[in-house]
C-alpha positions as MATLAB code, in Angstrom:
seq = 'YREMDDAPGTAAAVDPYTGETHVLVSSPAYNPNDFIPGIKQSRFQQLVDDPGQPFFNRSAATYPPSYVMQPVTAAVAMKQGTLDPAEGIDINGETWQKYASWNDFRITRPNPGVKNPIDLEKALVHSDSIYFAIQATNMPDDSFLTGLSEFGFGTALDYPVPLSASQISESGAFGSEGQLASSASGGSQVRLNILHTAAMYGTFLADGEMKKPILTSETEEESLKQELLSAEQAELVRTALAEAGEEDGHELVGKTAVLKTDKGDMGWFAGYDPKVGNLSVAVMMEDEEDAAAIAEALFSDD';
ca = [
     -13.650   42.436  -77.384;
     -11.002   40.987  -79.683;
     -13.166   38.065  -80.428;
     -15.996   40.271  -81.478;
     -13.652   41.731  -84.134;
     -15.575   45.097  -84.238;
     -18.932   43.374  -85.034;
     -21.802   45.161  -83.260;
     -22.705   43.456  -80.072;
     -22.349   43.373  -76.271;
     -21.412   40.958  -73.544;
     -21.382   40.732  -69.822;
     -19.965   38.253  -67.221;
     -20.610   38.385  -63.582;
     -19.712   36.173  -60.518;
     -23.167   34.987  -59.372;
     -21.884   34.450  -55.815;
     -20.343   37.988  -55.262;
     -21.874   40.069  -58.065;
     -18.418   41.132  -59.326;
     -18.437   42.258  -62.974;
     -15.729   40.535  -64.929;
     -16.691   41.584  -68.384;
     -18.932   44.447  -69.704;
     -18.205   45.008  -73.434;
     -19.753   47.113  -76.189;
     -18.547   46.545  -79.814;
     -17.343   48.322  -81.918;
     -15.653   51.061  -79.796;
     -13.038   53.709  -80.231;
      -9.827   54.665  -78.538;
     -10.502   57.528  -76.021;
      -6.849   58.588  -76.283;
      -7.870   60.049  -79.703;
      -9.592   62.781  -77.737;
      -6.452   63.776  -75.771;
      -5.578   66.582  -76.110;
      -8.110   67.032  -78.965;
      -9.448   64.790  -81.732;
      -8.920   65.801  -85.285;
     -12.195   66.722  -87.099;
     -11.494   64.105  -89.821;
     -11.129   61.337  -87.214;
     -14.210   62.419  -85.343;
     -16.304   62.490  -88.475;
     -15.046   59.064  -89.421;
     -16.301   57.771  -86.067;
     -19.652   59.557  -86.531;
     -20.119   58.026  -90.051;
     -19.113   54.548  -89.011;
     -22.181   52.204  -89.655;
     -21.203   50.223  -86.572;
     -21.966   53.289  -84.360;
     -18.900   53.107  -82.020;
     -20.291   55.905  -79.846;
     -23.402   53.743  -79.104;
     -22.943   51.900  -75.770;
     -24.721   48.581  -76.514;
     -24.106   47.287  -73.019;
     -26.344   50.063  -71.682;
     -29.158   49.325  -74.144;
     -31.875   46.621  -74.181;
     -32.587   44.021  -76.864;
     -35.353   41.466  -77.647;
     -34.172   38.113  -76.159;
     -36.313   35.521  -77.675;
     -35.719   31.960  -76.276;
     -33.163   33.271  -73.672;
     -36.231   34.366  -71.676;
     -37.645   30.885  -71.259;
     -35.643   29.784  -68.236;
     -36.730   32.985  -66.353;
     -40.325   32.170  -67.201;
     -39.848   28.572  -65.886;
     -38.454   29.990  -62.640;
     -41.390   32.358  -62.119;
     -43.946   29.551  -62.831;
     -42.138   27.065  -60.575;
     -42.098   29.498  -57.655;
     -45.713   30.272  -58.301;
     -46.491   26.533  -58.034;
     -48.301   26.319  -61.322;
     -45.444   24.544  -63.202;
     -44.705   20.900  -62.231;
     -41.282   20.279  -64.050;
     -41.929   16.544  -64.276;
     -45.468   16.849  -65.654;
     -45.594   16.459  -69.381;
     -48.074   18.176  -71.701;
     -49.260   16.920  -75.068;
     -48.734   19.621  -77.584;
     -49.652   18.995  -81.185;
     -48.867   20.998  -84.258;
     -46.700   24.118  -84.860;
     -48.977   26.807  -83.561;
     -51.324   27.303  -80.594;
     -53.828   29.804  -79.244;
     -55.624   29.595  -75.910;
     -58.817   31.164  -77.035;
     -60.492   31.763  -80.481;
     -60.894   35.397  -79.437;
     -57.175   35.757  -80.189;
     -58.322   35.781  -83.816;
     -55.178   35.454  -86.119;
     -52.672   35.620  -83.280;
     -50.998   32.321  -82.522;
     -47.877   31.193  -80.713;
     -45.421   29.267  -83.042;
     -42.793   26.892  -81.779;
     -39.547   26.019  -83.621;
     -39.508   22.293  -83.195;
     -43.033   20.791  -83.556;
     -41.653   17.259  -84.101;
     -40.542   16.646  -80.606;
     -42.222   13.602  -79.109;
     -44.978   14.066  -76.524;
     -45.378   14.540  -73.666;
     -43.297   17.907  -73.331;
     -42.046   18.454  -69.838;
     -39.835   21.371  -68.648;
     -36.598   19.703  -69.699;
     -37.762   18.940  -73.185;
     -39.228   22.487  -73.470;
     -35.972   24.169  -72.501;
     -33.923   21.928  -74.732;
     -36.111   22.455  -77.760;
     -37.231   26.088  -77.042;
     -40.917   25.072  -77.019;
     -42.642   28.459  -77.141;
     -46.120   26.860  -76.855;
     -45.134   25.092  -73.536;
     -44.002   28.383  -72.028;
     -47.049   30.236  -73.363;
     -49.249   27.629  -71.658;
     -47.269   27.959  -68.373;
     -47.417   31.765  -68.440;
     -51.193   31.914  -69.106;
     -51.840   29.232  -66.364;
     -50.484   31.592  -63.664;
     -53.352   33.487  -61.944;
     -53.876   37.215  -62.002;
     -50.738   39.200  -62.237;
     -48.433   36.506  -61.028;
     -46.207   36.413  -64.121;
     -45.913   40.261  -64.010;
     -45.043   40.042  -60.243;
     -42.560   37.338  -60.659;
     -40.650   39.140  -63.540;
     -40.622   42.329  -61.375;
     -38.897   40.345  -58.592;
     -36.295   39.316  -61.172;
     -35.653   42.988  -61.732;
     -37.660   43.868  -64.764;
     -38.638   47.512  -64.753;
     -35.841   48.497  -62.328;
     -32.603   49.930  -63.495;
     -29.543   48.370  -61.749;
     -27.837   50.640  -59.257;
     -24.536   50.657  -61.151;
     -21.798   53.242  -61.854;
     -22.549   53.116  -65.516;
     -26.102   54.093  -66.360;
     -27.853   51.071  -67.752;
     -31.348   50.828  -69.264;
     -33.760   48.656  -67.312;
     -34.953   45.401  -68.813;
     -38.631   45.776  -69.648;
     -41.709   43.599  -69.734;
     -43.316   45.907  -72.154;
     -43.351   49.606  -73.066;
     -46.042   50.280  -70.520;
     -44.609   47.960  -67.849;
     -47.664   45.696  -68.033;
     -49.296   43.007  -70.323;
     -51.899   44.637  -72.568;
     -53.491   41.272  -73.458;
     -53.205   37.617  -72.619;
     -51.731   37.162  -76.068;
     -48.957   39.526  -75.266;
     -48.400   37.671  -71.994;
     -48.111   34.324  -73.799;
     -45.723   35.746  -76.331;
     -43.570   37.404  -73.688;
     -43.108   33.997  -72.066;
     -40.483   33.235  -74.746;
     -39.108   36.777  -75.101;
     -41.504   38.000  -77.758;
     -43.707   41.111  -78.054;
     -42.122   44.074  -76.297;
     -39.769   42.211  -73.828;
     -36.284   43.710  -73.796;
     -33.234   42.667  -71.843;
     -30.161   44.497  -70.684;
     -26.983   42.402  -71.181;
     -25.661   42.797  -67.622;
     -29.020   42.101  -66.065;
     -29.306   38.949  -68.262;
     -26.070   37.668  -66.952;
     -27.232   38.319  -63.367;
     -30.549   36.569  -63.888;
     -28.799   33.510  -65.193;
     -26.550   33.583  -62.255;
     -29.493   32.733  -60.087;
     -29.497   29.273  -61.635;
     -25.882   28.788  -60.424;
     -26.505   30.477  -57.005;
     -29.624   28.362  -56.264;
     -32.105   31.151  -56.565;
     -30.119   34.139  -55.241;
     -29.460   37.189  -57.487;
     -26.559   39.338  -56.463;
     -26.295   42.996  -57.209;
     -23.756   43.493  -60.020;
     -20.786   45.538  -58.698;
     -17.997   47.190  -60.703;
     -15.467   48.360  -58.071;
     -13.824   46.878  -54.984;
     -15.115   49.695  -52.900;
     -18.665   48.482  -53.381;
     -19.916   45.950  -50.859;
     -21.524   42.632  -51.870;
     -25.331   42.838  -51.772;
     -28.127   40.419  -52.514;
     -30.842   41.825  -54.771;
     -33.221   38.982  -54.287;
     -33.286   35.584  -52.556;
     -35.310   32.484  -53.129;
     -36.291   33.347  -56.710;
     -36.355   29.609  -57.042;
     -35.409   26.748  -54.867;
     -32.027   24.870  -54.907;
     -33.808   21.885  -56.329;
     -35.532   23.893  -59.057;
     -32.292   25.585  -59.873;
     -30.695   22.181  -60.309;
     -33.525   21.167  -62.711;
     -32.902   24.238  -64.800;
     -29.120   23.571  -64.842;
     -29.678   20.006  -66.053;
     -31.929   21.189  -68.882;
     -29.577   23.914  -69.922;
     -26.670   21.521  -70.086;
     -28.789   19.428  -72.423;
     -29.629   22.511  -74.398;
     -25.982   23.243  -74.835;
     -25.296   19.679  -76.079;
     -28.204   19.983  -78.558;
     -26.693   23.315  -79.821;
     -23.312   21.608  -80.331;
     -21.132   23.349  -77.695;
     -19.820   22.579  -74.272;
     -21.419   25.514  -72.534;
     -24.503   25.338  -70.278;
     -27.301   27.681  -71.445;
     -29.684   28.947  -74.066;
     -29.070   30.308  -77.528;
     -31.465   32.219  -79.698;
     -31.367   33.658  -83.162;
     -33.830   36.438  -84.207;
     -34.431   37.747  -87.654;
     -33.946   41.512  -87.773;
     -33.565   44.263  -90.453;
     -29.819   44.114  -89.949;
     -29.539   40.325  -90.126;
     -29.604   37.429  -87.662;
     -29.268   38.636  -84.098;
     -27.595   35.926  -81.995;
     -27.818   35.443  -78.239;
     -26.278   33.162  -75.657;
     -26.774   33.186  -71.867;
     -25.291   30.687  -69.479;
     -21.963   29.492  -68.068;
     -19.130   27.076  -68.531;
     -19.541   24.084  -66.259;
     -15.687   23.781  -65.969;
     -15.545   27.261  -64.449;
     -18.798   27.454  -62.475;
     -18.428   30.948  -61.024;
     -19.091   33.094  -64.044;
     -22.457   33.788  -65.522;
     -22.296   35.121  -69.086;
     -24.559   36.791  -71.582;
     -23.650   37.751  -75.189;
     -25.717   39.541  -77.871;
     -24.431   39.955  -81.392;
     -26.568   42.262  -83.641;
     -25.898   40.590  -86.985;
     -24.158   37.223  -86.187;
     -25.862   34.009  -85.193;
     -23.058   32.307  -83.184;
     -23.010   34.272  -79.921;
     -22.021   31.020  -78.106;
     -18.559   31.199  -79.825;
     -18.029   34.616  -78.277;
     -19.077   33.279  -74.909;
     -16.671   30.421  -75.193;
     -13.892   32.985  -75.705;
     -14.658   34.511  -72.302;
     -13.718   31.343  -70.591;
     -10.542   30.748  -72.668;
      -7.142   30.951  -71.003;
      -5.719   32.631  -74.127;
];
């Protein structure tokens, strides 16, 4: 919270092997002692008028995740058996569409200069949206939708603090194949809750098992889902995320993303510190790019 320095954002950290919540932060906030025995009207009005909205619990909300979604898409496709991590795809150009019937809608990737063929590792390191759109549209029927539901999309976490459920779309389904393709990289109407994001990334550390996030010692450990991907597949994702961290210039293992919004550049990081290994972290900053710097502070001894 100190590292966020009252900038609007949220962060979560969970132990992927037990589900214990170590961090759940919404910034900016306020001192609840101001309300005891009664807050002055001037102070209350100051909080109400604060553009940072300190009364808004960002850890309970959902946000567009962009490329942070890609490892989850990969996990679903690998379990489905339609994605071979070692198989490369030749992708040319900056944009792609599967059918001409998509009209003007195309998927755009951020790094079109990466040398072919593009395999899973390259795609995760360079956030290749076209690669993940191809993988998502290659899954038969409603496989992608079903796989994301297994990861917990559309279901609110059973948690002492009410949290909005991560969503695939406003309707809970894909309205078109173009929407499905865009959703593979966190576009369209995909929204993630910060604690759920940390829990999902925990599956890559825990070899495919997702633990239920718990807040108090009275709550028993519980597995929400097992075998979301195999131990071998989880290791492949971890290797690629380690390279992605190096590409982004930090020592953490994970994905970063920056989204253009009306408020500025929304920054994301999801992953972990390999020197710690038992803490899965997600950070979202509404108008700051470097969410990884906040994540690094979570692992600091200071």
